[in-house]
mmCIF file of C-alpha atoms in Angstrom:
data_model
loop_
_atom_site.group_PDB
_atom_site.id
_atom_site.type_symbol
_atom_site.label_atom_id
_atom_site.label_comp_id
_atom_site.label_asym_id
_atom_site.label_seq_id
_atom_site.Cartn_x
_atom_site.Cartn_y
_atom_site.Cartn_z
ATOM 1 C CA MET A 697 0.000 0.000 0.000
ATOM 2 C CA LEU A 698 1.016 3.647 -0.422
ATOM 3 C CA ARG A 699 3.004 5.109 2.454
ATOM 4 C CA ARG A 700 1.892 8.358 4.141
ATOM 5 C CA PRO A 701 2.183 11.602 2.166
ATOM 6 C CA ARG A 702 5.493 13.447 2.163
ATOM 7 C CA VAL A 703 5.945 17.219 2.359
ATOM 8 C CA SER A 704 7.070 17.130 -1.277
ATOM 9 C CA PHE A 705 3.735 15.557 -2.211
ATOM 10 C CA LEU A 706 1.775 18.369 -0.564
ATOM 11 C CA VAL A 707 3.947 21.099 -2.111
ATOM 12 C CA VAL A 708 3.719 19.648 -5.617
ATOM 13 C CA LEU A 709 -0.012 19.040 -5.183
ATOM 14 C CA ILE A 710 -0.662 22.679 -4.222
ATOM 15 C CA VAL A 711 1.557 24.100 -6.963
ATOM 16 C CA GLY A 712 0.296 21.557 -9.488
ATOM 17 C CA GLY A 713 -3.310 22.334 -8.608
ATOM 18 C CA ALA A 714 -2.726 26.029 -9.219
ATOM 19 C CA VAL A 715 -1.070 25.315 -12.557
ATOM 20 C CA ALA A 716 -3.887 22.931 -13.483
ATOM 21 C CA SER A 717 -6.421 25.693 -12.824
ATOM 22 C CA ILE A 718 -4.553 27.978 -15.224
ATOM 23 C CA VAL A 719 -4.342 25.216 -17.838
ATOM 24 C CA VAL A 720 -8.121 24.797 -17.633
ATOM 25 C CA TRP A 721 -8.934 28.522 -17.504
ATOM 26 C CA PRO A 722 -5.984 30.727 -18.582
ATOM 27 C CA GLN A 723 -8.436 33.636 -18.790
ATOM 28 C CA VAL A 724 -8.119 33.931 -15.012
ATOM 29 C CA ILE A 725 -4.680 35.534 -15.387
ATOM 30 C CA GLY A 726 -5.263 37.027 -18.841
ATOM 31 C CA ILE A 727 -2.875 34.872 -20.892
ATOM 32 C CA HIS A 728 -5.515 33.354 -23.198
ATOM 33 C CA ARG A 729 -4.496 35.471 -26.194
ATOM 34 C CA LEU A 730 -0.734 35.064 -25.802
ATOM 35 C CA PRO A 731 1.371 33.097 -28.325
ATOM 36 C CA PHE A 732 1.311 29.300 -27.877
ATOM 37 C CA VAL A 733 -1.367 29.530 -25.156
ATOM 38 C CA ALA A 734 -3.900 30.734 -27.728
ATOM 39 C CA ASN A 735 -3.031 27.853 -30.057
ATOM 40 C CA VAL A 736 -3.164 25.147 -27.417
ATOM 41 C CA LEU A 737 -6.380 26.527 -25.972
ATOM 42 C CA SER A 738 -8.074 26.163 -29.358
ATOM 43 C CA LEU A 739 -7.765 22.381 -29.090
ATOM 44 C CA ARG A 740 -9.252 21.654 -25.656
ATOM 45 C CA GLY A 741 -10.261 18.141 -26.692
ATOM 46 C CA VAL A 742 -6.725 17.247 -27.723
ATOM 47 C CA LEU A 743 -5.345 18.959 -24.614
ATOM 48 C CA ALA A 744 -7.677 17.050 -22.282
ATOM 49 C CA SER A 745 -6.816 13.738 -23.955
ATOM 50 C CA ALA A 746 -3.059 14.318 -23.946
ATOM 51 C CA ILE A 747 -2.993 15.425 -20.310
ATOM 52 C CA GLY A 748 -5.208 12.466 -19.372
ATOM 53 C CA VAL A 749 -2.790 9.985 -20.932
ATOM 54 C CA LEU A 750 0.120 11.690 -19.174
ATOM 55 C CA ALA A 751 -1.766 11.517 -15.851
ATOM 56 C CA LEU A 752 -2.209 7.769 -16.262
ATOM 57 C CA LEU A 753 1.482 7.270 -17.038
ATOM 58 C CA VAL A 754 2.660 9.354 -14.098
ATOM 59 C CA GLY A 755 0.049 7.723 -11.865
ATOM 60 C CA GLY A 756 1.378 4.320 -12.859
ATOM 61 C CA VAL A 757 4.842 5.395 -11.709
ATOM 62 C CA ALA A 758 3.384 6.528 -8.365
ATOM 63 C CA VAL A 759 1.672 3.165 -7.840
ATOM 64 C CA LEU A 760 4.834 1.248 -8.671
ATOM 65 C CA ARG A 761 6.871 3.349 -6.251
ATOM 66 C CA LYS A 762 4.188 2.914 -3.558
ATOM 67 C CA THR A 763 4.725 6.353 -2.077
ATOM 68 C CA TRP A 764 2.882 9.666 -1.853
ATOM 69 C CA GLY A 765 5.718 11.509 -3.558
ATOM 70 C CA VAL A 766 6.166 13.951 -6.400
ATOM 71 C CA SER A 767 4.879 11.519 -9.023
ATOM 72 C CA ALA A 768 1.612 10.918 -7.157
ATOM 73 C CA ALA A 769 0.998 14.643 -6.671
ATOM 74 C CA LEU A 770 1.844 15.348 -10.296
ATOM 75 C CA ALA A 771 -0.533 12.606 -11.438
ATOM 76 C CA LEU A 772 -3.380 14.135 -9.415
ATOM 77 C CA ALA A 773 -2.676 17.635 -10.766
ATOM 78 C CA LEU A 774 -2.610 16.323 -14.329
ATOM 79 C CA ALA A 775 -5.864 14.457 -13.739
ATOM 80 C CA VAL A 776 -7.484 17.673 -12.499
ATOM 81 C CA ALA A 777 -6.318 19.536 -15.618
ATOM 82 C CA SER A 778 -7.587 16.779 -17.906
ATOM 83 C CA VAL A 779 -10.972 16.460 -16.216
ATOM 84 C CA GLY A 780 -11.306 20.234 -16.013
ATOM 85 C CA ASN A 781 -10.788 20.720 -19.737
ATOM 86 C CA ALA A 782 -13.152 17.866 -20.521
ATOM 87 C CA GLY A 783 -15.681 19.405 -18.149
ATOM 88 C CA VAL A 784 -15.559 22.734 -19.994
ATOM 89 C CA LEU A 785 -16.388 20.930 -23.246
ATOM 90 C CA ILE A 786 -19.208 18.977 -21.631
ATOM 91 C CA VAL A 787 -20.760 22.162 -20.249
ATOM 92 C CA ARG A 788 -20.543 23.835 -23.668
ATOM 93 C CA GLY A 789 -22.380 20.914 -25.199
ATOM 94 C CA TRP A 790 -22.521 18.872 -28.374
ATOM 95 C CA GLY A 791 -25.694 20.225 -29.925
ATOM 96 C CA ALA A 792 -29.334 19.306 -30.226
ATOM 97 C CA SER A 793 -31.885 18.697 -32.938
ATOM 98 C CA ALA A 794 -32.236 21.375 -35.610
ATOM 99 C CA VAL A 795 -34.962 23.927 -34.956
ATOM 100 C CA GLU A 796 -36.492 26.269 -37.495
ATOM 101 C CA GLY A 797 -35.940 29.994 -37.152
ATOM 102 C CA ASP A 798 -36.469 33.246 -38.984
ATOM 103 C CA VAL A 799 -33.048 33.140 -40.644
ATOM 104 C CA THR A 800 -30.652 30.287 -41.412
ATOM 105 C CA VAL A 801 -26.980 31.264 -41.489
ATOM 106 C CA VAL A 802 -24.190 29.115 -42.929
ATOM 107 C CA ALA A 803 -20.436 29.687 -42.766
ATOM 108 C CA TRP A 804 -17.788 27.628 -44.550
ATOM 109 C CA ASN A 805 -14.151 28.419 -45.209
ATOM 110 C CA ALA A 806 -13.811 27.027 -48.737
ATOM 111 C CA TYR A 807 -10.016 26.720 -48.438
ATOM 112 C CA GLY A 808 -9.190 28.872 -51.446
ATOM 113 C CA GLY A 809 -11.416 26.915 -53.790
ATOM 114 C CA GLY A 810 -10.735 23.528 -52.233
ATOM 115 C CA ALA A 811 -14.464 23.165 -51.721
ATOM 116 C CA SER A 812 -16.050 23.398 -55.168
ATOM 117 C CA PRO A 813 -18.951 25.713 -56.061
ATOM 118 C CA GLU A 814 -21.056 22.580 -56.554
ATOM 119 C CA SER A 815 -20.348 21.492 -52.955
ATOM 120 C CA VAL A 816 -21.206 24.918 -51.572
ATOM 121 C CA ALA A 817 -24.414 25.025 -53.625
ATOM 122 C CA ARG A 818 -25.391 21.594 -52.287
ATOM 123 C CA LEU A 819 -24.833 22.821 -48.729
ATOM 124 C CA VAL A 820 -27.030 25.865 -49.378
ATOM 125 C CA ARG A 821 -29.799 23.704 -50.836
ATOM 126 C CA ASP A 822 -29.585 21.174 -47.995
ATOM 127 C CA THR A 823 -29.805 23.801 -45.280
ATOM 128 C CA GLY A 824 -32.124 26.326 -46.926
ATOM 129 C CA ALA A 825 -29.593 29.011 -46.017
ATOM 130 C CA ASP A 826 -30.565 32.679 -46.175
ATOM 131 C CA VAL A 827 -27.046 33.989 -45.457
ATOM 132 C CA VAL A 828 -23.801 32.235 -46.409
ATOM 133 C CA SER A 829 -20.389 33.495 -45.287
ATOM 134 C CA LEU A 830 -17.579 32.079 -47.439
ATOM 135 C CA PRO A 831 -14.037 32.971 -46.367
ATOM 136 C CA GLU A 832 -11.402 32.115 -48.995
ATOM 137 C CA THR A 833 -13.941 32.310 -51.828
ATOM 138 C CA ASP A 834 -13.463 34.765 -54.681
ATOM 139 C CA ALA A 835 -16.080 36.605 -56.731
ATOM 140 C CA PHE A 836 -15.870 34.152 -59.627
ATOM 141 C CA ALA A 837 -16.626 31.159 -57.390
ATOM 142 C CA ALA A 838 -19.392 33.104 -55.610
ATOM 143 C CA ALA A 839 -21.004 33.971 -58.948
ATOM 144 C CA GLU A 840 -20.800 30.335 -60.029
ATOM 145 C CA ILE A 841 -22.483 29.197 -56.810
ATOM 146 C CA VAL A 842 -25.287 31.700 -57.318
ATOM 147 C CA GLY A 843 -25.690 30.500 -60.913
ATOM 148 C CA ILE A 844 -25.957 26.858 -59.851
ATOM 149 C CA LEU A 845 -28.540 27.772 -57.226
ATOM 150 C CA ALA A 846 -30.535 29.866 -59.711
ATOM 151 C CA ARG A 847 -30.902 26.839 -61.980
ATOM 152 C CA ASP A 848 -32.371 25.012 -58.983
ATOM 153 C CA GLY A 849 -34.804 27.826 -58.256
ATOM 154 C CA VAL A 850 -32.860 29.314 -55.342
ATOM 155 C CA SER A 851 -32.369 33.070 -55.707
ATOM 156 C CA MET A 852 -29.351 34.673 -54.007
ATOM 157 C CA ARG A 853 -27.058 37.634 -54.564
ATOM 158 C CA HIS A 854 -23.306 37.480 -54.074
ATOM 159 C CA HIS A 855 -20.865 40.026 -52.660
ATOM 160 C CA THR A 856 -17.085 39.839 -52.269
ATOM 161 C CA VAL A 857 -14.414 41.794 -50.434
ATOM 162 C CA ALA A 858 -11.205 41.001 -52.304
ATOM 163 C CA ALA A 859 -8.400 41.859 -49.901
ATOM 164 C CA ALA A 860 -7.483 43.666 -46.720
ATOM 165 C CA PRO A 861 -5.261 46.747 -47.103
ATOM 166 C CA GLY A 862 -1.640 45.656 -46.860
ATOM 167 C CA GLY A 863 -2.686 42.059 -46.284
ATOM 168 C CA GLU A 864 -3.288 38.799 -48.102
ATOM 169 C CA THR A 865 -5.258 38.622 -51.348
ATOM 170 C CA ILE A 866 -7.542 35.900 -50.022
ATOM 171 C CA PRO A 867 -11.136 37.034 -50.704
ATOM 172 C CA THR A 868 -14.178 36.634 -48.497
ATOM 173 C CA SER A 869 -17.597 36.314 -50.109
ATOM 174 C CA LEU A 870 -21.134 36.595 -48.822
ATOM 175 C CA LEU A 871 -24.308 35.158 -50.340
ATOM 176 C CA ILE A 872 -27.652 36.688 -49.337
ATOM 177 C CA SER A 873 -31.089 35.391 -50.230
ATOM 178 C CA THR A 874 -33.074 37.838 -52.341
ATOM 179 C CA ALA A 875 -35.930 37.254 -49.870
ATOM 180 C CA LEU A 876 -33.980 39.397 -47.387
ATOM 181 C CA GLY A 877 -33.913 42.303 -49.830
ATOM 182 C CA ALA A 878 -31.030 44.215 -51.361
ATOM 183 C CA TYR A 879 -27.815 44.732 -49.420
ATOM 184 C CA THR A 880 -24.824 46.972 -49.975
ATOM 185 C CA ARG A 881 -21.374 46.883 -48.431
ATOM 186 C CA ASP A 882 -20.544 49.628 -45.954
ATOM 187 C CA ALA A 883 -17.218 50.776 -47.443
ATOM 188 C CA SER A 884 -16.713 53.242 -44.596
ATOM 189 C CA ILE A 885 -15.756 50.369 -42.307
ATOM 190 C CA ALA A 886 -12.224 49.086 -42.842
ATOM 191 C CA SER A 887 -11.484 45.363 -42.924
ATOM 192 C CA THR A 888 -9.860 43.171 -40.316
ATOM 193 C CA PRO A 889 -6.065 43.440 -40.669
ATOM 194 C CA GLY A 890 -4.361 40.973 -42.990
ATOM 195 C CA LEU A 891 -7.406 39.067 -44.204
ATOM 196 C CA PRO A 892 -10.577 40.639 -45.624
ATOM 197 C CA SER A 893 -13.839 41.003 -43.743
ATOM 198 C CA GLY A 894 -16.817 43.138 -44.685
ATOM 199 C CA VAL A 895 -20.014 44.685 -43.354
ATOM 200 C CA TRP A 896 -23.217 44.734 -45.410
ATOM 201 C CA ARG A 897 -26.340 46.727 -44.582
ATOM 202 C CA PRO A 898 -29.876 46.482 -45.997
ATOM 203 C CA VAL A 899 -30.623 49.128 -48.593
ATOM 204 C CA ASP A 900 -34.075 49.777 -47.125
ATOM 205 C CA GLY A 901 -32.749 49.667 -43.537
ATOM 206 C CA ARG A 902 -35.185 46.932 -42.471
ATOM 207 C CA GLY A 903 -32.931 43.870 -42.150
ATOM 208 C CA PRO A 904 -30.036 42.841 -39.935
ATOM 209 C CA THR A 905 -26.520 44.077 -40.523
ATOM 210 C CA LEU A 906 -24.491 41.171 -41.933
ATOM 211 C CA VAL A 907 -20.782 40.687 -41.302
ATOM 212 C CA ALA A 908 -18.627 38.148 -43.128
ATOM 213 C CA ALA A 909 -15.477 37.883 -41.036
ATOM 214 C CA HIS A 910 -12.088 36.247 -41.428
ATOM 215 C CA PRO A 911 -9.433 37.625 -39.057
ATOM 216 C CA MET A 912 -5.846 36.418 -39.174
ATOM 217 C CA PRO A 913 -4.932 33.185 -37.340
ATOM 218 C CA PRO A 914 -2.967 33.381 -34.059
ATOM 219 C CA LEU A 915 0.467 32.702 -35.548
ATOM 220 C CA PRO A 916 3.642 34.048 -33.880
ATOM 221 C CA ARG A 917 4.372 36.819 -36.400
ATOM 222 C CA VAL A 918 0.788 38.083 -36.685
ATOM 223 C CA MET A 919 -0.514 37.925 -33.107
ATOM 224 C CA ASP A 920 -1.150 41.679 -33.058
ATOM 225 C CA GLU A 921 -3.165 41.464 -36.290
ATOM 226 C CA TRP A 922 -5.132 38.513 -34.894
ATOM 227 C CA ASP A 923 -5.954 40.401 -31.708
ATOM 228 C CA ALA A 924 -6.902 43.493 -33.709
ATOM 229 C CA GLY A 925 -9.185 41.343 -35.862
ATOM 230 C CA LEU A 926 -11.075 40.098 -32.807
ATOM 231 C CA ARG A 927 -11.422 43.662 -31.546
ATOM 232 C CA TRP A 928 -12.754 44.671 -34.987
ATOM 233 C CA ILE A 929 -15.444 41.999 -34.631
ATOM 234 C CA ALA A 930 -16.249 43.264 -31.130
ATOM 235 C CA GLU A 931 -16.771 46.755 -32.584
ATOM 236 C CA GLN A 932 -19.235 45.468 -35.195
ATOM 237 C CA CYS A 933 -21.068 43.640 -32.417
ATOM 238 C CA LEU A 934 -22.017 46.896 -30.715
ATOM 239 C CA ASP A 935 -24.998 46.871 -33.095
ATOM 240 C CA ALA A 936 -27.895 44.902 -31.570
ATOM 241 C CA ASP A 937 -29.249 43.978 -35.007
ATOM 242 C CA VAL A 938 -26.091 42.288 -36.310
ATOM 243 C CA ILE A 939 -25.233 38.779 -37.463
ATOM 244 C CA VAL A 940 -21.551 37.857 -37.817
ATOM 245 C CA ALA A 941 -20.462 34.657 -39.549
ATOM 246 C CA GLY A 942 -17.197 33.199 -40.714
ATOM 247 C CA ASP A 943 -13.888 31.617 -39.823
ATOM 248 C CA LEU A 944 -12.900 33.706 -36.816
ATOM 249 C CA ASN A 945 -9.685 31.768 -36.081
ATOM 250 C CA ALA A 946 -10.626 31.874 -32.395
ATOM 251 C CA THR A 947 -12.694 29.948 -29.892
ATOM 252 C CA VAL A 948 -15.041 31.470 -27.328
ATOM 253 C CA ASP A 949 -12.151 31.248 -24.840
ATOM 254 C CA HIS A 950 -10.281 33.882 -26.827
ATOM 255 C CA PHE A 951 -13.278 36.239 -26.631
ATOM 256 C CA ALA A 952 -12.838 36.650 -22.871
ATOM 257 C CA GLY A 953 -12.425 40.305 -21.960
ATOM 258 C CA LEU A 954 -13.893 41.573 -25.239
ATOM 259 C CA GLY A 955 -17.563 41.509 -24.245
ATOM 260 C CA THR A 956 -19.718 44.507 -23.380
ATOM 261 C CA ARG A 957 -23.292 44.880 -22.135
ATOM 262 C CA GLY A 958 -23.592 41.189 -21.337
ATOM 263 C CA GLY A 959 -22.158 40.025 -24.662
ATOM 264 C CA MET A 960 -19.407 37.491 -25.212
ATOM 265 C CA ILE A 961 -17.583 39.612 -27.799
ATOM 266 C CA GLY A 962 -18.824 43.169 -28.085
ATOM 267 C CA GLY A 963 -22.565 42.830 -27.518
ATOM 268 C CA CYS A 964 -22.731 39.535 -29.439
ATOM 269 C CA ARG A 965 -23.359 36.050 -28.158
ATOM 270 C CA ASP A 966 -22.046 32.893 -29.780
ATOM 271 C CA ALA A 967 -24.827 30.913 -31.485
ATOM 272 C CA ALA A 968 -23.151 27.564 -30.778
ATOM 273 C CA ALA A 969 -22.757 28.337 -27.077
ATOM 274 C CA GLU A 970 -26.334 29.620 -26.832
ATOM 275 C CA ALA A 971 -27.698 26.507 -28.542
ATOM 276 C CA GLY A 972 -25.661 24.143 -26.350
ATOM 277 C CA ALA A 973 -23.296 23.083 -29.141
ATOM 278 C CA GLY A 974 -20.170 25.057 -28.279
ATOM 279 C CA ALA A 975 -17.898 22.023 -28.024
ATOM 280 C CA GLN A 976 -18.279 20.927 -31.643
ATOM 281 C CA GLY A 977 -14.993 21.371 -33.504
ATOM 282 C CA THR A 978 -14.757 22.642 -37.071
ATOM 283 C CA TRP A 979 -11.023 22.600 -37.882
ATOM 284 C CA PRO A 980 -9.197 20.595 -39.077
ATOM 285 C CA VAL A 981 -11.455 18.005 -40.690
ATOM 286 C CA ARG A 982 -8.879 15.268 -40.092
ATOM 287 C CA LEU A 983 -9.724 15.435 -36.389
ATOM 288 C CA PRO A 984 -13.086 14.201 -35.104
ATOM 289 C CA VAL A 985 -15.577 16.850 -34.008
ATOM 290 C CA ALA A 986 -14.848 16.086 -30.349
ATOM 291 C CA LEU A 987 -11.162 16.972 -30.753
ATOM 292 C CA ALA A 988 -11.188 19.644 -33.465
ATOM 293 C CA ALA A 989 -11.048 23.378 -32.745
ATOM 294 C CA PRO A 990 -14.391 25.275 -32.733
ATOM 295 C CA ILE A 991 -13.064 28.330 -34.567
ATOM 296 C CA ASP A 992 -15.896 28.899 -37.070
ATOM 297 C CA HIS A 993 -18.751 30.923 -35.613
ATOM 298 C CA VAL A 994 -22.079 32.611 -36.018
ATOM 299 C CA LEU A 995 -22.416 35.533 -33.609
ATOM 300 C CA VAL A 996 -25.665 37.356 -32.907
ATOM 301 C CA GLY A 997 -26.444 40.762 -31.486
ATOM 302 C CA ALA A 998 -28.942 41.375 -28.713
ATOM 303 C CA GLY A 999 -31.807 41.536 -31.210
ATOM 304 C CA TRP A 1000 -31.429 37.862 -32.148
ATOM 305 C CA ARG A 1001 -31.674 34.479 -30.459
ATOM 306 C CA ALA A 1002 -29.957 31.267 -31.593
ATOM 307 C CA GLU A 1003 -32.404 28.383 -31.925
ATOM 308 C CA SER A 1004 -30.009 25.694 -33.125
ATOM 309 C CA PHE A 1005 -26.441 25.177 -34.271
ATOM 310 C CA SER A 1006 -24.770 22.262 -36.019
ATOM 311 C CA VAL A 1007 -21.446 21.295 -37.569
ATOM 312 C CA ARG A 1008 -21.797 19.384 -40.839
ATOM 313 C CA THR A 1009 -19.464 16.386 -40.996
ATOM 314 C CA ASP A 1010 -20.907 15.089 -44.278
ATOM 315 C CA PHE A 1011 -18.736 17.567 -46.199
ATOM 316 C CA ASP A 1012 -15.431 16.392 -44.708
ATOM 317 C CA GLY A 1013 -14.347 15.013 -48.077
ATOM 318 C CA ALA A 1014 -15.390 18.085 -50.075
ATOM 319 C CA GLY A 1015 -11.892 19.598 -50.217
ATOM 320 C CA SER A 1016 -11.838 22.163 -47.415
ATOM 321 C CA ASP A 1017 -9.899 21.859 -44.164
ATOM 322 C CA HIS A 1018 -12.904 23.369 -42.327
ATOM 323 C CA ARG A 1019 -16.319 21.919 -41.623
ATOM 324 C CA PRO A 1020 -19.360 24.054 -42.485
ATOM 325 C CA ILE A 1021 -21.577 25.326 -39.699
ATOM 326 C CA VAL A 1022 -25.315 26.019 -39.725
ATOM 327 C CA ALA A 1023 -27.240 28.213 -37.286
ATOM 328 C CA THR A 1024 -30.951 29.006 -37.161
ATOM 329 C CA LEU A 1025 -31.819 32.354 -35.623
ATOM 330 C CA THR A 1026 -34.987 34.073 -34.478
ATOM 331 C CA ARG A 1027 -35.501 37.784 -34.068
ATOM 332 C CA ARG A 1028 -36.279 38.710 -30.479
#
């Protein structure tokens, strides 16, 4: 049997427990948007699994040594970190049955044309989408998608923002059902840094403001641009009648500290979190949904409520490294 605990066990357990708390919730000390931490935090499922395996290995050493020493304390701290991360995912949820709403919003990073216009058109038909945000989709592909849909009796208009000033020439497109009326891009609002995002407003002023967003990823050389991109989204979310969709290159963990007036980022709430599906991962498709990073989002202002949210796994072989997401929304 294990001998009585040593002082070293208690010290490592206390220190390890504190570190485990930070691993589970780095927001508590404000390091959630720092390099490396931001990347690891995106993959909570992988993190929980890896730490869990390590806890078992270290725990096995403690049992073999039959002593309450450093290895036993470290195993317990690792177990706490693993269970804590898994618990966060469980609380965020894995989704529920689809529910109809006033507006259906789809977002899919097409991976620079990796996902064909035919695949995107099929997704739109399957979901009955009213709004489709398509990062990494140029105007030619967007026009082709609209043409395919028109032949099937689905009427949509397409819009594209080609590039961000001084950034990458990787376009972002937006498809809007003609049933929502005419929309025009608000050119007075600059894009997210590095990658293009845009804001579209209804011509008659009677519909929601639509934002197709694609901020930079949290890579070492562009962390400032990534952070600025999230703050740009927060600014657009000050409008209560706004819907934001796209590849945001961030999870809800990274939004911490950016919310205002009860919102998660700006005044917006995350549709997946609100619908109890916030743990479903969208990138990369080679990882199962339970382990992938939930970095594609639909955000809603205070004037909207998320009814349902789902991640489509049936397009994993379509050529993109992202899974499409579908949210149904109802006006409050």
